[in-house]
PDB file of C-alpha atoms and ligand atoms in Angstrom:
ATOM      1  CA  MET A 220    -123.258 283.421   3.757  1.00 64.00           C
ATOM      2  CA  GLN A 221    -124.627 282.980   7.104  1.00 68.00           C
ATOM      3  CA  ASP A 222    -122.633 284.418  10.069  1.00 74.00           C
ATOM      4  CA  GLY A 223    -123.352 283.800  13.809  1.00 88.00           C
ATOM      5  CA  LEU A 224    -122.063 280.166  13.548  1.00 96.00           C
ATOM      6  CA  PHE A 225    -120.500 278.484  16.419  1.00 98.00           C
ATOM      7  CA  ILE A 226    -117.711 276.130  15.039  1.00 98.00           C
ATOM      8  CA  THR A 227    -115.363 273.982  17.218  1.00 98.00           C
ATOM      9  CA  PHE A 228    -112.251 272.006  16.619  1.00 98.00           C
ATOM     10  CA  GLU A 229    -111.675 268.729  18.495  1.00 98.00           C
ATOM     11  CA  GLY A 230    -109.287 265.844  18.429  1.00 96.00           C
ATOM     12  CA  ILE A 231    -106.270 264.358  20.429  1.00 93.00           C
ATOM     13  CA  ASP A 232    -103.320 266.513  21.473  1.00 89.00           C
ATOM     14  CA  GLY A 233    -101.066 267.273  18.483  1.00 89.00           C
ATOM     15  CA  SER A 234    -103.702 266.527  15.875  1.00 93.00           C
ATOM     16  CA  GLY A 235    -103.460 269.992  14.396  1.00 95.00           C
ATOM     17  CA  LYS A 236    -106.510 271.523  15.824  1.00 96.00           C
ATOM     18  CA  SER A 237    -104.901 274.833  16.927  1.00 96.00           C
ATOM     19  CA  THR A 238    -103.244 275.179  13.554  1.00 97.00           C
ATOM     20  CA  GLN A 239    -106.423 274.466  11.687  1.00 98.00           C
ATOM     21  CA  ALA A 240    -108.665 276.744  13.931  1.00 98.00           C
ATOM     22  CA  ARG A 241    -106.291 279.696  13.321  1.00 98.00           C
ATOM     23  CA  LEU A 242    -106.183 279.104   9.558  1.00 98.00           C
ATOM     24  CA  LEU A 243    -110.023 278.902   9.278  1.00 98.00           C
ATOM     25  CA  ALA A 244    -110.291 282.059  11.252  1.00 98.00           C
ATOM     26  CA  GLU A 245    -107.898 283.836   8.934  1.00 98.00           C
ATOM     27  CA  THR A 246    -109.594 282.436   5.835  1.00 98.00           C
ATOM     28  CA  LEU A 247    -113.106 283.586   6.840  1.00 97.00           C
ATOM     29  CA  ARG A 248    -111.808 286.850   7.955  1.00 97.00           C
ATOM     30  CA  ALA A 249    -110.124 287.391   4.576  1.00 97.00           C
ATOM     31  CA  GLU A 250    -113.480 286.550   3.074  1.00 95.00           C
ATOM     32  CA  GLY A 251    -115.144 289.317   4.936  1.00 95.00           C
ATOM     33  CA  HIS A 252    -116.591 287.473   8.030  1.00 95.00           C
ATOM     34  CA  ASN A 253    -116.584 288.850  11.557  1.00 96.00           C
ATOM     35  CA  VAL A 254    -114.760 286.111  13.366  1.00 97.00           C
ATOM     36  CA  ILE A 255    -113.792 285.617  16.962  1.00 98.00           C
ATOM     37  CA  HIS A 256    -111.061 283.004  17.445  1.00 98.00           C
ATOM     38  CA  THR A 257    -110.775 281.426  20.946  1.00 98.00           C
ATOM     39  CA  ARG A 258    -109.985 278.354  22.864  1.00 98.00           C
ATOM     40  CA  GLU A 259    -110.606 276.120  25.808  1.00 98.00           C
ATOM     41  CA  PRO A 260    -109.706 275.775  28.436  1.00 97.00           C
ATOM     42  CA  GLY A 261    -109.581 279.547  28.617  1.00 98.00           C
ATOM     43  CA  GLY A 262    -110.807 282.227  26.254  1.00 98.00           C
ATOM     44  CA  SER A 263    -111.797 284.769  28.848  1.00 98.00           C
ATOM     45  CA  PRO A 264    -109.491 286.185  31.586  1.00 98.00           C
ATOM     46  CA  GLY A 265    -111.042 284.116  34.393  1.00 98.00           C
ATOM     47  CA  ALA A 266    -111.034 280.883  32.331  1.00 98.00           C
ATOM     48  CA  GLU A 267    -107.368 281.493  31.435  1.00 98.00           C
ATOM     49  CA  GLU A 268    -106.565 281.547  35.100  1.00 98.00           C
ATOM     50  CA  ILE A 269    -108.328 278.219  35.538  1.00 98.00           C
ATOM     51  CA  ARG A 270    -106.431 276.852  32.452  1.00 97.00           C
ATOM     52  CA  ALA A 271    -103.166 277.357  34.461  1.00 96.00           C
ATOM     53  CA  LEU A 272    -104.648 275.393  37.407  1.00 96.00           C
ATOM     54  CA  VAL A 273    -105.791 272.462  35.267  1.00 95.00           C
ATOM     55  CA  LEU A 274    -103.031 272.173  32.722  1.00 93.00           C
ATOM     56  CA  GLU A 275     -99.871 272.743  34.890  1.00 91.00           C
ATOM     57  CA  GLY A 276     -98.275 270.724  37.768  1.00 89.00           C
ATOM     58  CA  ASP A 277     -98.552 267.192  38.899  1.00 88.00           C
ATOM     59  CA  PRO A 278    -100.984 264.738  36.994  1.00 83.00           C
ATOM     60  CA  ASP A 279    -102.488 263.774  40.302  1.00 88.00           C
ATOM     61  CA  ARG A 280    -103.004 267.462  41.386  1.00 92.00           C
ATOM     62  CA  TRP A 281    -106.858 267.196  41.100  1.00 94.00           C
ATOM     63  CA  SER A 282    -109.435 264.440  41.594  1.00 93.00           C
ATOM     64  CA  ALA A 283    -111.337 263.505  38.506  1.00 92.00           C
ATOM     65  CA  GLU A 284    -114.471 265.248  39.957  1.00 94.00           C
ATOM     66  CA  THR A 285    -112.620 268.451  40.882  1.00 96.00           C
ATOM     67  CA  GLU A 286    -111.066 268.510  37.374  1.00 96.00           C
ATOM     68  CA  LEU A 287    -114.518 268.232  35.847  1.00 97.00           C
ATOM     69  CA  LEU A 288    -115.806 271.154  37.928  1.00 98.00           C
ATOM     70  CA  LEU A 289    -112.829 273.304  36.948  1.00 98.00           C
ATOM     71  CA  PHE A 290    -113.177 272.633  33.222  1.00 98.00           C
ATOM     72  CA  THR A 291    -116.900 273.309  33.444  1.00 98.00           C
ATOM     73  CA  ALA A 292    -116.293 276.509  35.499  1.00 98.00           C
ATOM     74  CA  ALA A 293    -113.848 277.811  32.883  1.00 98.00           C
ATOM     75  CA  ARG A 294    -116.327 276.927  30.036  1.00 98.00           C
ATOM     76  CA  ARG A 295    -119.226 278.809  31.851  1.00 98.00           C
ATOM     77  CA  ASP A 296    -117.184 281.887  32.215  1.00 98.00           C
ATOM     78  CA  HIS A 297    -116.040 281.685  28.562  1.00 98.00           C
ATOM     79  CA  LEU A 298    -119.672 281.172  27.386  1.00 98.00           C
ATOM     80  CA  GLU A 299    -121.074 284.028  29.400  1.00 98.00           C
ATOM     81  CA  ARG A 300    -118.432 286.594  28.710  1.00 98.00           C
ATOM     82  CA  LEU A 301    -117.197 285.818  25.225  1.00 98.00           C
ATOM     83  CA  ILE A 302    -118.962 283.164  23.202  1.00 98.00           C
ATOM     84  CA  GLU A 303    -122.671 284.037  23.791  1.00 98.00           C
ATOM     85  CA  PRO A 304    -122.251 287.842  23.421  1.00 98.00           C
ATOM     86  CA  ALA A 305    -120.303 287.298  20.149  1.00 98.00           C
ATOM     87  CA  LEU A 306    -122.927 284.942  18.757  1.00 97.00           C
ATOM     88  CA  ALA A 307    -125.685 287.304  19.668  1.00 96.00           C
ATOM     89  CA  GLU A 308    -123.883 290.055  17.727  1.00 96.00           C
ATOM     90  CA  GLY A 309    -123.935 287.749  14.647  1.00 96.00           C
ATOM     91  CA  LYS A 310    -120.123 287.039  14.788  1.00 97.00           C
ATOM     92  CA  THR A 311    -118.854 283.541  13.820  1.00 98.00           C
ATOM     93  CA  VAL A 312    -117.031 281.993  16.866  1.00 98.00           C
ATOM     94  CA  ILE A 313    -114.289 279.504  16.135  1.00 98.00           C
ATOM     95  CA  CYS A 314    -113.186 277.648  19.318  1.00 98.00           C
ATOM     96  CA  ASP A 315    -110.291 275.262  19.803  1.00 98.00           C
ATOM     97  CA  ARG A 316    -111.855 272.500  21.923  1.00 98.00           C
ATOM     98  CA  PHE A 317    -115.276 272.707  23.749  1.00 98.00           C
ATOM     99  CA  ALA A 318    -117.554 270.426  25.651  1.00 98.00           C
ATOM    100  CA  ASP A 319    -116.714 267.356  23.493  1.00 98.00           C
ATOM    101  CA  SER A 320    -113.340 267.431  24.977  1.00 97.00           C
ATOM    102  CA  THR A 321    -114.876 267.115  28.403  1.00 98.00           C
ATOM    103  CA  ARG A 322    -117.063 264.296  27.194  1.00 97.00           C
ATOM    104  CA  ILE A 323    -113.921 262.434  26.099  1.00 96.00           C
ATOM    105  CA  TYR A 324    -111.208 263.298  28.645  1.00 93.00           C
ATOM    106  CA  GLN A 325    -113.234 263.701  31.744  1.00 94.00           C
ATOM    107  CA  GLY A 326    -115.947 261.370  30.691  1.00 94.00           C
ATOM    108  CA  SER A 327    -113.826 258.421  30.002  1.00 88.00           C
ATOM    109  CA  ARG A 328    -110.346 258.730  31.452  1.00 78.00           C
ATOM    110  CA  SER A 329    -110.876 257.330  34.976  1.00 77.00           C
ATOM    111  CA  GLY A 330    -113.777 255.024  34.557  1.00 82.00           C
ATOM    112  CA  ASN A 331    -117.015 256.044  32.759  1.00 90.00           C
ATOM    113  CA  LYS A 332    -118.097 259.385  34.055  1.00 93.00           C
ATOM    114  CA  ARG A 333    -120.111 260.473  31.007  1.00 96.00           C
ATOM    115  CA  ALA A 334    -123.321 260.560  32.992  1.00 96.00           C
ATOM    116  CA  GLN A 335    -121.865 263.054  35.434  1.00 96.00           C
ATOM    117  CA  VAL A 336    -120.294 265.079  32.470  1.00 98.00           C
ATOM    118  CA  ASP A 337    -123.686 265.220  30.708  1.00 97.00           C
ATOM    119  CA  ALA A 338    -125.565 266.205  33.802  1.00 98.00           C
ATOM    120  CA  LEU A 339    -123.253 268.989  34.595  1.00 98.00           C
ATOM    121  CA  HIS A 340    -123.239 270.173  30.853  1.00 98.00           C
ATOM    122  CA  ASP A 341    -127.059 270.260  30.827  1.00 98.00           C
ATOM    123  CA  LEU A 342    -127.103 272.150  34.094  1.00 98.00           C
ATOM    124  CA  MET A 343    -124.363 274.748  33.455  1.00 98.00           C
ATOM    125  CA  ILE A 344    -123.620 275.018  29.744  1.00 98.00           C
ATOM    126  CA  GLY A 345    -126.443 273.738  27.665  1.00 98.00           C
ATOM    127  CA  ARG A 346    -125.064 274.836  24.385  1.00 97.00           C
ATOM    128  CA  GLU A 347    -123.796 272.780  21.421  1.00 98.00           C
ATOM    129  CA  PRO A 348    -121.736 274.055  18.424  1.00 98.00           C
ATOM    130  CA  ASP A 349    -123.294 274.303  14.960  1.00 98.00           C
ATOM    131  CA  LEU A 350    -120.323 272.585  13.472  1.00 98.00           C
ATOM    132  CA  THR A 351    -117.519 270.499  14.944  1.00 98.00           C
ATOM    133  CA  PHE A 352    -114.396 269.516  13.124  1.00 98.00           C
ATOM    134  CA  ILE A 353    -112.862 266.204  14.554  1.00 98.00           C
ATOM    135  CA  ILE A 354    -109.258 266.257  13.368  1.00 98.00           C
ATOM    136  CA  ASP A 355    -108.348 262.626  13.288  1.00 97.00           C
ATOM    137  CA  MET A 356    -104.756 261.566  13.691  1.00 92.00           C
ATOM    138  CA  ASP A 357    -102.688 258.499  14.639  1.00 91.00           C
ATOM    139  CA  PRO A 358    -101.877 258.842  18.278  1.00 88.00           C
ATOM    140  CA  ASN A 359     -98.176 258.269  17.869  1.00 85.00           C
ATOM    141  CA  THR A 360     -97.795 260.994  15.372  1.00 83.00           C
ATOM    142  CA  GLY A 361     -99.997 263.206  17.449  1.00 79.00           C
ATOM    143  CA  HIS A 362     -98.109 262.570  20.506  1.00 76.00           C
ATOM    144  CA  ALA A 363     -94.772 263.236  18.941  1.00 76.00           C
ATOM    145  CA  ARG A 364     -96.072 266.490  17.494  1.00 78.00           C
ATOM    146  CA  ALA A 365     -97.492 267.591  20.781  1.00 74.00           C
ATOM    147  CA  LYS A 366     -94.188 266.651  22.642  1.00 72.00           C
ATOM    148  CA  GLY A 367     -92.125 268.467  20.015  1.00 71.00           C
ATOM    149  CA  ARG A 368     -93.944 271.632  20.852  1.00 69.00           C
ATOM    150  CA  GLY A 369     -92.510 271.976  24.319  1.00 66.00           C
ATOM    151  CA  GLY A 370     -93.884 274.211  27.071  1.00 70.00           C
ATOM    152  CA  THR A 371     -95.147 273.787  30.556  1.00 63.00           C
ATOM    153  CA  GLU A 372     -98.724 272.570  29.882  1.00 65.00           C
ATOM    154  CA  GLU A 373     -97.877 269.008  30.083  1.00 61.00           C
ATOM    155  CA  ARG A 374    -100.154 267.592  32.734  1.00 59.00           C
ATOM    156  CA  PHE A 375    -102.296 265.805  30.160  1.00 61.00           C
ATOM    157  CA  GLU A 376     -99.565 265.202  27.537  1.00 57.00           C
ATOM    158  CA  ASP A 377     -97.705 263.178  30.111  1.00 58.00           C
ATOM    159  CA  PHE A 378    -100.467 260.512  30.248  1.00 61.00           C
ATOM    160  CA  GLY A 379     -98.873 259.106  27.026  1.00 71.00           C
ATOM    161  CA  ALA A 380     -99.649 257.554  23.745  1.00 72.00           C
ATOM    162  CA  GLU A 381    -101.877 254.778  25.110  1.00 79.00           C
ATOM    163  CA  LEU A 382    -104.356 257.351  26.571  1.00 82.00           C
ATOM    164  CA  GLN A 383    -104.372 259.291  23.254  1.00 84.00           C
ATOM    165  CA  ALA A 384    -105.241 256.096  21.324  1.00 89.00           C
ATOM    166  CA  LYS A 385    -108.312 255.697  23.686  1.00 90.00           C
ATOM    167  CA  MET A 386    -109.201 259.369  23.184  1.00 92.00           C
ATOM    168  CA  ARG A 387    -109.014 259.012  19.431  1.00 95.00           C
ATOM    169  CA  GLU A 388    -111.567 256.269  19.566  1.00 95.00           C
ATOM    170  CA  GLY A 389    -113.670 258.378  21.833  1.00 96.00           C
ATOM    171  CA  PHE A 390    -113.643 261.295  19.391  1.00 97.00           C
ATOM    172  CA  LEU A 391    -114.610 258.955  16.458  1.00 98.00           C
ATOM    173  CA  ASP A 392    -117.557 257.593  18.456  1.00 97.00           C
ATOM    174  CA  LEU A 393    -118.701 261.018  19.390  1.00 97.00           C
ATOM    175  CA  ALA A 394    -118.736 261.920  15.653  1.00 98.00           C
ATOM    176  CA  LEU A 395    -121.313 259.130  15.191  1.00 98.00           C
ATOM    177  CA  GLU A 396    -123.213 260.230  18.256  1.00 98.00           C
ATOM    178  CA  PHE A 397    -123.490 263.914  17.092  1.00 98.00           C
ATOM    179  CA  ALA A 398    -123.444 263.139  13.348  1.00 98.00           C
ATOM    180  CA  ASP A 399    -125.567 266.163  12.642  1.00 98.00           C
ATOM    181  CA  ARG A 400    -122.827 268.670  13.627  1.00 98.00           C
ATOM    182  CA  CYS A 401    -119.526 266.575  13.487  1.00 98.00           C
ATOM    183  CA  VAL A 402    -117.350 266.194  10.519  1.00 98.00           C
ATOM    184  CA  VAL A 403    -114.254 263.869  10.695  1.00 98.00           C
ATOM    185  CA  VAL A 404    -111.254 265.286   8.895  1.00 98.00           C
ATOM    186  CA  ASP A 405    -108.046 263.265   8.150  1.00 97.00           C
ATOM    187  CA  GLY A 406    -105.195 265.230   9.948  1.00 97.00           C
ATOM    188  CA  ALA A 407    -102.438 263.110   8.615  1.00 95.00           C
ATOM    189  CA  ARG A 408    -101.902 265.286   5.524  1.00 96.00           C
ATOM    190  CA  SER A 409    -100.126 268.532   4.878  1.00 96.00           C
ATOM    191  CA  ILE A 410    -101.406 271.633   6.819  1.00 97.00           C
ATOM    192  CA  ASP A 411    -102.585 273.102   3.594  1.00 98.00           C
ATOM    193  CA  GLU A 412    -104.478 270.091   2.434  1.00 98.00           C
ATOM    194  CA  VAL A 413    -106.282 269.865   5.688  1.00 98.00           C
ATOM    195  CA  ALA A 414    -107.075 273.555   5.724  1.00 98.00           C
ATOM    196  CA  LYS A 415    -108.508 273.475   2.195  1.00 98.00           C
ATOM    197  CA  ASP A 416    -111.001 270.672   3.337  1.00 98.00           C
ATOM    198  CA  VAL A 417    -111.848 272.523   6.511  1.00 98.00           C
ATOM    199  CA  ALA A 418    -112.534 275.826   4.637  1.00 98.00           C
ATOM    200  CA  HIS A 419    -114.696 274.037   2.153  1.00 98.00           C
ATOM    201  CA  ILE A 420    -116.736 272.264   4.703  1.00 98.00           C
ATOM    202  CA  ALA A 421    -117.186 275.514   6.704  1.00 97.00           C
ATOM    203  CA  ARG A 422    -118.298 277.521   3.680  1.00 96.00           C
ATOM    204  CA  THR A 423    -120.795 274.760   2.714  1.00 95.00           C
ATOM    205  CA  ARG A 424    -122.315 274.908   6.189  1.00 94.00           C
ATOM    206  CA  MET A 425    -122.396 278.738   6.238  1.00 91.00           C
ATOM    207  CA  SER A 426    -124.021 279.005   2.919  1.00 86.00           C
TER     208      SER A 426
HETATM  209  P1  ADP B 600    -103.270 270.588  18.511  1.00 76.33           P
HETATM  210  O1  ADP B 600    -103.787 271.946  18.674  1.00 76.33           O
HETATM  211  O2  ADP B 600    -104.226 269.572  17.941  1.00 76.33           O
HETATM  212  O3  ADP B 600    -102.529 270.040  19.810  1.00 76.33           O
HETATM  213  P2  ADP B 600    -101.294 271.964  16.878  1.00 76.33           P
HETATM  214  O4  ADP B 600    -102.001 272.709  15.888  1.00 76.33           O
HETATM  215  O5  ADP B 600    -100.761 272.732  18.045  1.00 76.33           O
HETATM  216  O6  ADP B 600    -102.153 270.708  17.407  1.00 76.33           O
HETATM  217  O7  ADP B 600     -99.969 271.174  16.145  1.00 76.33           O
HETATM  218  C1  ADP B 600     -99.112 270.474  16.879  1.00 76.33           C
HETATM  219  C2  ADP B 600     -97.716 270.601  16.219  1.00 76.33           C
HETATM  220  O8  ADP B 600     -97.804 269.965  14.935  1.00 76.33           O
HETATM  221  C3  ADP B 600     -97.281 272.084  15.901  1.00 76.33           C
HETATM  222  O9  ADP B 600     -95.985 272.105  15.985  1.00 76.33           O
HETATM  223  C4  ADP B 600     -97.858 272.212  14.424  1.00 76.33           C
HETATM  224  O10 ADP B 600     -97.058 273.264  13.736  1.00 76.33           O
HETATM  225  C5  ADP B 600     -97.617 270.880  13.777  1.00 76.33           C
HETATM  226  N1  ADP B 600     -98.707 270.567  12.839  1.00 76.33           N
HETATM  227  C6  ADP B 600     -99.915 270.850  12.771  1.00 76.33           C
HETATM  228  N2  ADP B 600    -100.601 270.360  11.722  1.00 76.33           N
HETATM  229  C7  ADP B 600     -99.581 269.669  11.034  1.00 76.33           C
HETATM  230  C8  ADP B 600     -99.663 268.875   9.793  1.00 76.33           C
HETATM  231  N3  ADP B 600    -100.789 268.696   9.054  1.00 76.33           N
HETATM  232  N4  ADP B 600     -98.473 268.295   9.366  1.00 76.33           N
HETATM  233  C9  ADP B 600     -97.432 268.484  10.124  1.00 76.33           C
HETATM  234  N5  ADP B 600     -97.218 269.236  11.268  1.00 76.33           N
HETATM  235  C10 ADP B 600     -98.389 269.775  11.771  1.00 76.33           C
HETATM  236  P1  TYD B 601    -105.132 272.079  24.486  1.00 76.33           P
HETATM  237  O1  TYD B 601    -104.491 273.407  24.966  1.00 76.33           O
HETATM  238  O2  TYD B 601    -106.086 272.216  23.428  1.00 76.33           O
HETATM  239  O3  TYD B 601    -103.919 271.125  24.197  1.00 76.33           O
HETATM  240  P2  TYD B 601    -103.455 270.469  22.760  1.00 76.33           P
HETATM  241  O4  TYD B 601    -103.129 271.730  21.936  1.00 76.33           O
HETATM  242  O5  TYD B 601    -102.232 269.809  23.104  1.00 76.33           O
HETATM  243  O6  TYD B 601    -104.482 269.638  22.199  1.00 76.33           O
HETATM  244  O7  TYD B 601    -105.763 271.382  25.746  1.00 76.33           O
HETATM  245  C1  TYD B 601    -104.972 270.976  26.894  1.00 76.33           C
HETATM  246  C2  TYD B 601    -105.562 269.752  27.457  1.00 76.33           C
HETATM  247  O8  TYD B 601    -106.688 269.956  28.074  1.00 76.33           O
HETATM  248  C3  TYD B 601    -105.803 268.609  26.411  1.00 76.33           C
HETATM  249  O9  TYD B 601    -104.823 267.616  26.901  1.00 76.33           O
HETATM  250  C4  TYD B 601    -107.093 268.286  26.625  1.00 76.33           C
HETATM  251  C5  TYD B 601    -107.453 268.788  27.971  1.00 76.33           C
HETATM  252  N1  TYD B 601    -108.921 269.073  28.120  1.00 76.33           N
HETATM  253  C6  TYD B 601    -109.740 268.319  28.902  1.00 76.33           C
HETATM  254  O10 TYD B 601    -109.258 267.399  29.494  1.00 76.33           O
HETATM  255  N2  TYD B 601    -111.046 268.682  29.061  1.00 76.33           N
HETATM  256  C7  TYD B 601    -111.561 269.781  28.518  1.00 76.33           C
HETATM  257  O11 TYD B 601    -112.812 269.996  28.637  1.00 76.33           O
HETATM  258  C8  TYD B 601    -110.665 270.520  27.658  1.00 76.33           C
HETATM  259  C9  TYD B 601    -111.309 271.742  26.992  1.00 76.33           C
HETATM  260  C10 TYD B 601    -109.389 270.242  27.471  1.00 76.33           C
END
């Protein structure tokens, strides 16, 4: 089995990404892999501070451009301080959201900003995962799940189910655009069923 793989989980809020990222990390660790489990926005101390800035407070707190810069700044710090050193040491990195989230959320939420997102990504990040799970989920179910979780990080969840539907389509389009690394997994099943699929796909990719 090959280690040193960069695996990401993507999908709309409440699709089960965090649950599945955690379970895959546990499964691979139990099988003897050296795994770093992390998340975005955040994952390093500086990026976690930026996380609070972008996810809490009024939905109009930042302009679309400032928000894109904040997510990218958080990612750059996370990449420099955690992801790249871990991959260089041959560890497998499992990350809950990465640049695909920026392509979808900042790239399409207020007009088409994909060109700006891509330019900034090329300039400041320039790294793609080896394998991306897109957990697909009906937006109403996803929204209800995300809302049921509670907490203060609701700046984005407050945008509602209509936005989630648009984002779902965006993620499915992205899976076609990056077909070499993206796998769409049906998230509307039990946690265990989804986890089984995910682990099988990850093992196949690592072997
Ligand atoms: P995300 O990270 O995509 O927002 P989470 O993994 O945090 O989603 O899951 C959102 C909520 O839904 C949590 O309360 C979690 O326990 C629950 N959940 C996750 N996956 C499933 C599933 N397959 N079936 C039912 N509930 C789920
Ligand atoms: P996350 O904590 O993964 O929320 P959830 O578990 O509800 O899916 O992410 C919080 C929010 O941040 C989510 O609504 C998506 C948004 N986000 C962006 O808009 N751009 C990004 O680059 C990232 C990483 C997240």
